[in-house]
Coordinates of C-alpha atoms and ligand atoms in Angstrom, one line a residue:
X1 CA 157.8 -11.3 106.0
X2 CA 154.9 -13.8 105.9
X3 CA 154.1 -12.5 102.3
X4 CA 157.2 -14.2 101.0
X5 CA 156.1 -17.5 102.4
X6 CA 152.9 -17.9 100.5
X7 CA 152.8 -20.7 97.9
X8 CA 152.6 -19.1 94.4
X9 CA 149.0 -19.8 93.9
X10 CA 148.1 -17.9 97.0
X11 CA 150.3 -14.9 96.5
X12 CA 147.6 -12.9 94.9
X13 CA 144.5 -15.0 95.1
X14 CA 141.2 -13.8 93.8
X15 CA 138.5 -14.9 96.3
X16 CA 135.2 -16.3 95.2
X17 CA 133.4 -13.5 93.3
X18 CA 130.1 -14.9 94.6
X19 CA 131.1 -15.0 98.3
X20 CA 132.1 -11.3 97.8
X21 CA 128.5 -10.5 97.3
X22 CA 127.7 -11.5 100.8
X23 CA 127.9 -8.1 102.5
X24 CA 125.0 -6.7 100.2
X25 CA 122.8 -9.7 101.3
X26 CA 122.7 -8.4 104.8
X27 CA 121.2 -5.1 103.6
X28 CA 117.6 -4.8 104.9
X29 CA 114.8 -5.7 102.4
X30 CA 117.3 -6.9 99.7
X31 CA 115.9 -9.5 97.4
X32 CA 118.6 -11.9 96.3
X33 CA 118.8 -13.7 93.0
X34 CA 122.4 -14.1 93.6
X35 CA 123.3 -17.3 95.5
X36 CA 122.6 -20.8 94.3
X37 CA 120.7 -21.3 97.7
X38 CA 117.8 -23.7 98.1
X39 CA 114.7 -22.1 99.3
X40 CA 114.6 -22.2 103.2
X41 CA 110.8 -22.9 102.9
X42 CA 111.6 -26.3 101.4
X43 CA 113.8 -27.7 104.2
X44 CA 112.3 -30.6 105.7
X45 CA 113.4 -29.6 109.3
X46 CA 111.1 -32.1 110.8
X47 CA 112.3 -35.1 108.8
X48 CA 115.8 -34.0 109.6
X49 CA 115.2 -33.7 113.2
X50 CA 113.7 -37.1 113.4
X51 CA 116.5 -38.6 111.5
X52 CA 119.1 -36.8 114.0
X53 CA 117.1 -38.0 117.0
X54 CA 117.5 -41.7 115.8
X55 CA 121.1 -40.9 115.2
X56 CA 121.7 -39.5 118.7
X57 CA 120.2 -42.8 120.1
X58 CA 123.6 -44.5 118.9
X59 CA 126.1 -41.7 119.9
X60 CA 129.1 -44.2 119.7
X61 CA 129.0 -44.3 116.0
X62 CA 127.6 -40.8 115.3
X63 CA 130.1 -38.9 117.5
X64 CA 133.2 -41.0 116.5
X65 CA 135.6 -40.7 113.7
X66 CA 134.5 -42.7 110.7
X67 CA 136.1 -44.3 107.7
X68 CA 137.3 -41.9 104.9
X69 CA 135.4 -43.7 102.3
X70 CA 132.2 -42.8 104.2
X71 CA 130.0 -44.2 106.7
X72 CA 128.3 -47.7 105.7
X73 CA 124.6 -46.7 106.0
X74 CA 125.0 -43.6 103.9
X75 CA 127.3 -45.3 101.3
X76 CA 124.4 -47.9 101.1
X77 CA 121.8 -45.1 100.4
X78 CA 124.0 -43.3 97.8
X79 CA 124.6 -46.6 95.9
X80 CA 120.8 -46.9 95.9
X81 CA 120.2 -43.4 94.8
X82 CA 122.9 -43.6 92.1
X83 CA 121.4 -46.9 90.8
X84 CA 118.0 -45.2 90.5
X85 CA 119.7 -42.7 88.2
X86 CA 120.8 -45.5 86.0
X87 CA 124.4 -45.8 87.2
X88 CA 125.8 -49.3 88.0
X89 CA 128.2 -48.8 90.7
X90 CA 130.2 -51.2 92.8
X91 CA 131.0 -50.1 96.5
X92 CA 134.6 -49.5 95.8
X93 CA 133.5 -47.1 93.0
X94 CA 131.9 -44.7 95.4
X95 CA 133.3 -42.1 97.8
X96 CA 131.3 -40.0 100.3
X97 CA 132.7 -36.5 100.2
X98 CA 132.2 -33.2 102.2
X99 CA 129.7 -31.7 99.6
X100 CA 130.3 -32.5 95.9
X101 CA 132.6 -29.4 96.0
X102 CA 135.1 -31.5 97.8
X103 CA 134.8 -34.3 95.4
X104 CA 135.9 -32.0 92.6
X105 CA 138.7 -30.6 94.7
X106 CA 139.9 -34.0 95.5
X107 CA 139.8 -34.9 91.5
X108 CA 141.9 -31.9 90.9
X109 CA 144.5 -32.7 93.6
X110 CA 144.9 -36.3 92.4
X111 CA 144.9 -35.4 88.5
X112 CA 146.1 -32.0 87.9
X113 CA 149.6 -30.6 88.3
X114 CA 150.7 -27.0 87.3
X115 CA 150.5 -26.5 83.6
X116 CA 148.3 -29.3 82.9
X117 CA 145.6 -28.6 80.2
X118 CA 141.9 -28.9 81.1
X119 CA 138.8 -28.2 79.4
X120 CA 136.0 -26.2 80.9
X121 CA 132.6 -25.3 79.7
X122 CA 132.0 -21.5 80.0
X123 CA 130.2 -19.8 81.5
X124 CA 131.2 -22.3 84.5
X125 CA 130.6 -22.8 88.1
X126 CA 132.9 -20.4 89.8
X127 CA 134.2 -22.8 92.5
X128 CA 135.4 -25.3 89.8
X129 CA 137.2 -22.3 88.0
X130 CA 138.9 -21.5 91.3
X131 CA 139.9 -25.0 92.0
X132 CA 141.5 -25.3 88.6
X133 CA 143.1 -22.0 88.8
X134 CA 144.7 -22.7 92.2
X135 CA 146.1 -26.1 91.0
X136 CA 147.9 -24.0 88.1
X137 CA 145.8 -25.7 85.3
X138 CA 146.0 -24.2 82.0
X139 CA 142.1 -23.7 81.3
X140 CA 140.7 -23.9 77.8
X141 CA 137.2 -22.5 77.6
X142 CA 134.7 -24.4 75.6
X143 CA 131.5 -22.4 74.4
X144 CA 127.9 -23.2 75.4
X145 CA 124.8 -22.3 73.7
X146 CA 121.0 -22.8 74.6
X147 CA 121.6 -26.6 74.6
X148 CA 124.7 -26.4 76.9
X149 CA 128.2 -27.3 75.9
X150 CA 128.7 -27.1 72.1
X151 CA 130.3 -30.6 71.7
X152 CA 130.8 -30.0 67.9
X153 CA 133.3 -27.4 68.6
X154 CA 135.5 -29.6 70.8
X155 CA 137.4 -31.3 68.0
X156 CA 138.4 -28.1 66.2
X157 CA 139.6 -26.8 69.7
X158 CA 141.7 -29.9 70.3
X159 CA 143.2 -29.5 66.9
X160 CA 144.2 -25.8 67.5
X161 CA 146.1 -26.8 70.7
X162 CA 149.8 -26.5 70.7
X163 CA 151.6 -29.9 70.1
X164 CA 151.7 -31.9 73.3
X165 CA 149.0 -30.0 75.0
X166 CA 146.7 -33.0 75.8
X167 CA 143.8 -32.3 77.9
X168 CA 143.4 -34.4 81.0
X169 CA 140.0 -33.6 82.0
X170 CA 136.9 -31.8 80.9
X171 CA 134.4 -30.3 83.6
X172 CA 130.7 -30.0 82.7
X173 CA 127.3 -29.6 84.3
X174 CA 125.3 -31.3 81.6
X175 CA 121.9 -31.3 83.5
X176 CA 120.6 -27.8 84.5
X177 CA 124.0 -26.1 84.4
X178 CA 125.2 -23.5 86.7
X179 CA 124.9 -20.8 85.5
X180 CA 123.2 -21.2 82.1
X181 CA 120.5 -23.7 83.2
X182 CA 120.9 -25.6 80.0
X183 CA 120.1 -29.2 79.5
X184 CA 122.4 -31.1 77.3
X185 CA 120.5 -33.2 74.9
X186 CA 121.3 -37.0 74.5
X187 CA 122.9 -36.6 71.0
X188 CA 125.7 -34.2 72.5
X189 CA 126.1 -36.6 75.4
X190 CA 127.0 -39.4 73.0
X191 CA 129.2 -37.2 71.1
X192 CA 131.0 -36.2 74.3
X193 CA 131.7 -39.5 75.4
X194 CA 133.0 -40.5 72.1
X195 CA 135.3 -37.6 72.1
X196 CA 136.7 -38.4 75.5
X197 CA 137.3 -42.0 74.6
X198 CA 139.1 -40.9 71.3
X199 CA 141.2 -38.2 73.1
X200 CA 141.8 -40.0 76.4
X201 CA 140.5 -37.1 78.7
X202 CA 138.2 -37.8 81.7
X203 CA 134.7 -36.1 81.7
X204 CA 133.8 -34.7 85.2
X205 CA 130.0 -34.8 85.3
X206 CA 128.8 -32.5 88.1
X207 CA 125.1 -33.2 88.8
X208 CA 123.7 -31.4 91.8
X209 CA 120.7 -30.4 90.0
X210 CA 119.5 -33.3 87.9
X211 CA 116.7 -34.2 90.1
X212 CA 115.2 -30.7 89.9
X213 CA 113.5 -31.3 86.6
X214 CA 110.3 -29.4 85.7
X215 CA 109.3 -31.7 83.0
X216 CA 110.4 -35.0 84.1
X217 CA 112.3 -35.5 80.8
X218 CA 115.9 -35.6 81.3
X219 CA 118.5 -37.6 79.4
X220 CA 120.7 -40.4 81.2
X221 CA 123.6 -39.1 83.1
X222 CA 126.8 -39.2 81.0
X223 CA 128.2 -41.8 83.6
X224 CA 125.2 -44.2 82.8
X225 CA 125.2 -43.5 79.2
X226 CA 129.0 -44.4 78.7
X227 CA 128.4 -47.6 80.9
X228 CA 125.3 -48.5 78.6
X229 CA 127.5 -48.0 75.6
X230 CA 130.0 -50.5 76.8
X231 CA 133.6 -50.2 75.7
X232 CA 136.7 -50.0 77.7
X233 CA 136.9 -48.0 80.9
X234 CA 134.3 -45.4 81.7
X235 CA 135.7 -42.0 80.9
X236 CA 133.1 -40.3 83.1
X237 CA 133.4 -39.2 86.7
X238 CA 130.1 -38.6 88.4
X239 CA 129.5 -36.1 91.1
X240 CA 126.3 -35.3 93.0
X241 CA 125.0 -34.1 96.3
X242 CA 121.7 -33.7 98.4
X243 CA 122.5 -30.1 99.0
X244 CA 120.1 -28.6 96.6
X245 CA 117.3 -31.0 97.4
X246 CA 117.7 -31.6 101.1
X247 CA 120.1 -29.0 102.8
X248 CA 123.5 -27.8 102.0
X249 CA 124.4 -27.5 105.6
X250 CA 124.7 -31.3 105.7
X251 CA 127.9 -30.8 103.6
X252 CA 127.6 -34.3 102.2
X253 CA 128.1 -35.2 98.6
X254 CA 129.5 -38.2 96.6
X255 CA 131.5 -39.3 93.7
X256 CA 131.3 -42.4 91.5
X257 CA 134.5 -43.2 89.6
X258 CA 136.8 -46.0 88.8
X259 CA 138.1 -47.8 91.9
X260 CA 141.6 -46.7 90.9
X261 CA 140.5 -43.1 90.9
X262 CA 138.5 -43.4 94.1
X263 CA 141.4 -44.9 95.9
X264 CA 143.5 -42.0 95.1
X265 CA 140.9 -39.6 96.3
X266 CA 140.6 -41.4 99.5
X267 CA 144.3 -40.8 100.1
X268 CA 143.9 -37.1 99.3
X269 CA 140.9 -36.9 101.5
X270 CA 142.8 -38.6 104.4
X271 CA 144.9 -35.3 104.6
X272 CA 142.1 -32.9 103.9
X273 CA 139.7 -33.8 106.6
X274 CA 140.2 -37.6 107.5
X275 CA 136.5 -38.1 107.1
X276 CA 133.2 -36.3 106.3
X277 CA 131.4 -35.6 109.4
X278 CA 129.9 -39.0 110.6
X279 CA 127.2 -37.1 112.3
X280 CA 126.1 -35.4 109.2
X281 CA 126.5 -38.5 107.3
X282 CA 124.3 -40.6 109.5
X283 CA 121.7 -37.9 109.7
X284 CA 121.6 -37.8 105.8
X285 CA 121.5 -41.7 105.7
X286 CA 118.6 -41.7 108.2
X287 CA 116.7 -39.1 106.1
X288 CA 117.2 -41.2 102.9
X289 CA 116.0 -44.3 104.8
X290 CA 113.0 -42.6 106.1
X291 CA 111.2 -42.4 102.7
X292 CA 110.5 -38.7 102.9
X293 CA 113.1 -37.9 100.4
X294 CA 111.1 -38.5 97.1
X295 CA 108.2 -36.3 98.4
X296 CA 110.9 -33.4 99.3
X297 CA 112.3 -33.6 95.8
X298 CA 108.8 -33.4 94.3
X299 CA 107.9 -30.5 96.4
X300 CA 111.0 -28.8 95.3
X301 CA 110.4 -29.4 91.6
X302 CA 106.9 -27.9 92.0
X303 CA 108.0 -25.0 94.0
X304 CA 110.9 -24.2 91.7
X305 CA 108.7 -24.7 88.5
X306 CA 106.5 -21.9 89.7
X307 CA 109.1 -19.7 90.7
X308 CA 111.0 -20.1 87.5
X309 CA 107.9 -19.2 85.6
X310 CA 107.1 -16.3 87.6
X311 CA 110.6 -14.9 86.9
X312 CA 110.7 -15.7 83.2
X313 CA 107.1 -14.0 82.9
X314 CA 108.2 -11.1 85.0
X315 CA 111.4 -10.5 82.9
X316 CA 109.4 -10.8 79.7
X317 CA 106.7 -8.4 80.7
X318 CA 109.0 -5.7 82.3
X319 CA 112.2 -5.9 80.3
X320 CA 110.9 -7.4 76.9
X321 CA 113.4 -7.1 74.1
X322 CA 116.0 -5.6 76.4
X323 CA 117.0 -9.1 77.6
X324 CA 117.3 -12.5 76.1
X325 CA 117.2 -15.7 78.0
X326 CA 115.9 -19.3 77.7
X327 CA 113.0 -20.5 80.0
X328 CA 114.4 -23.0 82.5
X329 CA 113.5 -26.7 82.2
X330 CA 115.0 -27.4 85.8
X331 CA 117.6 -26.3 88.2
X332 CA 117.7 -23.0 89.9
X333 CA 119.0 -20.6 87.2
X334 CA 118.3 -18.2 84.6
X335 CA 121.2 -16.9 82.4
X336 CA 120.0 -13.4 81.1
X337 CA 121.9 -11.6 78.3
X338 CA 121.2 -7.9 77.9
X339 CA 120.5 -6.8 74.2
X340 CA 120.6 -3.1 74.9
X341 CA 123.8 -1.2 75.8
X342 CA 124.1 -1.5 79.4
X343 CA 127.2 -0.8 81.6
X344 CA 127.3 -4.0 83.6
X345 CA 129.0 -2.0 86.6
X346 CA 126.4 0.6 86.6
X347 CA 123.6 -2.1 86.3
X348 CA 124.9 -3.8 89.3
X349 CA 125.3 -0.8 91.3
X350 CA 121.8 0.5 90.3
X351 CA 120.3 -3.0 91.3
X352 CA 122.0 -2.9 94.6
X353 CA 120.5 0.5 95.1
X354 CA 117.1 -0.8 94.0
X355 CA 117.3 -3.6 96.6
X356 CA 117.9 -6.6 94.2
X357 CA 121.2 -8.6 93.8
X358 CA 122.4 -10.9 91.0
X359 CA 125.6 -12.4 89.9
X360 CA 127.3 -10.5 86.9
X361 CA 128.2 -12.8 84.2
X362 CA 131.9 -12.2 84.3
X363 CA 132.1 -14.1 87.4
X364 CA 131.5 -17.3 85.6
X365 CA 134.6 -17.0 83.2
X366 CA 138.2 -17.6 84.1
X367 CA 139.3 -14.4 82.3
X368 CA 136.5 -12.3 84.2
X369 CA 135.7 -10.4 81.0
X370 CA 133.5 -7.4 81.1
X371 CA 130.1 -8.8 79.8
X372 CA 126.5 -7.9 79.9
X373 CA 125.1 -11.2 81.1
X374 CA 123.8 -12.0 84.6
X375 CA 122.8 -15.0 86.3
X376 CA 119.5 -14.9 88.2
X377 CA 118.6 -17.5 90.7
X378 CA 114.8 -18.2 91.1
X379 CA 115.4 -20.7 94.0
X380 CA 115.4 -18.8 97.3
X381 CA 113.0 -16.1 96.8
X382 CA 109.3 -16.8 96.7
X383 CA 107.0 -15.8 93.9
X384 CA 106.0 -12.4 95.2
X385 CA 109.6 -11.6 96.2
X386 CA 110.5 -12.7 92.5
X387 CA 107.8 -10.3 91.0
X388 CA 109.1 -7.4 93.3
X389 CA 112.7 -8.5 92.5
X390 CA 112.2 -8.3 88.9
X391 CA 110.3 -4.9 89.1
X392 CA 113.4 -3.5 91.0
X393 CA 115.6 -5.0 88.3
X394 CA 113.6 -3.1 85.6
X395 CA 114.2 0.1 87.4
X396 CA 117.9 -0.7 87.6
X397 CA 117.8 -1.2 83.9
X398 CA 116.1 2.0 83.2
X399 CA 118.7 3.9 85.0
X400 CA 121.7 2.3 83.4
X401 CA 120.9 1.8 79.7
X402 CA 121.1 4.0 76.8
X403 CA 118.6 3.3 73.9
X404 CA 121.3 2.3 71.5
X405 CA 120.8 -1.4 70.6
X406 CA 123.9 -3.7 70.5
X407 CA 124.7 -4.5 66.9
X408 CA 126.7 -7.8 67.4
Ligands
PLP501 C1 127.7 -27.0 89.8 C2 127.8 -27.0 91.2 N1 128.7 -28.0 91.7 C3 129.0 -28.1 93.0 C4 128.1 -27.3 93.9 C5 128.6 -27.5 95.4 O1 127.7 -28.3 95.9 P1 127.9 -29.0 97.3 O2 127.0 -28.2 98.4 O3 127.6 -30.3 97.3 O4 129.3 -28.9 97.7 C6 127.4 -26.4 93.5 C7 126.6 -25.4 94.4 O5 126.4 -24.4 94.1 C8 127.1 -26.2 92.2 O6 126.4 -25.3 91.6

């Protein structure tokens, strides 16, 4: 009986393909290249503990409901962080969210209704796919290459759309994308902003990884670039989060957008959770005020740089021409394509048997095609675990490939 009551989007819902890998994680000795989890070794537990202690000294604020827009001390810190990244942002243009994941969900709620057309770079972050799918959006996939979203393909793509199918938004992770790890060059950023202005769609710039640069050389965020270029209304909405640099358990993120859009997201958020946990917000604010954040980020950059190197070197040494990938310039991921014929299902099962986990590439496409790419995260395991994990992966390859090269 209850089955008849489900809303259509939830009648036969596909859960998150990554969360479905969770049961494998608990197998003893498993090395996981699967989740986008930051390294537990990098958590500044002492800094967070001190921040929490200061917060508990004023329990009246920390343990009470707070404003939907976010607690004042955190808002102030996030305005400062945003401006350090080149964004000029008024207080009414910033919203604190429960992780940047919620920011995207709120945007989808206030912008997208069933059958609306949206543009999505693929391979894409699975939770973004899921949110768009649940909203009933018609998703048009935009291809990426080693430099990220292929902006040159967008105009043609728009021309091929049926009359009246005007996209509302485009979702992208321009700086160290999830899952491809790519960094969108400045010229493509300029082109993307021009396209959004010309065709009247919003760009949702999701930026949880931007600070994790290994070279120190990242182009301006799209949001800041659009501001610097001037012109009417900024077509970019900026999302970010301290999840990957401080701790995902804080469940704190933020959005920078026009005050019109923020106001509507505030209304949506009122029904979702009233407010992001004030306790978590004040601990995050205290941590950012403490001055420890830059050191924490810098440590994370150094550590992830070594881990990325160990993974890339290991793959090159053990799998050689059987795989193709770009070396990471930042972030947490390597996108690895198999050049030999390999049955992806067999490879995944063989890898699990060998004790190493990755996310099969199909999870990052709305259509879940069979493919032979995989996402490997180098963030959570340490260098020796990475070496061992890559050796296990090589053994899994050996048992699931034939020697016939792929011709296309
Ligand atoms: C591209 C992207 N956006 C958003 C998120 C969610 O981050 P948060 O913890 O801020 O909700 C993730 C986490 O994996 C991500 O990879």
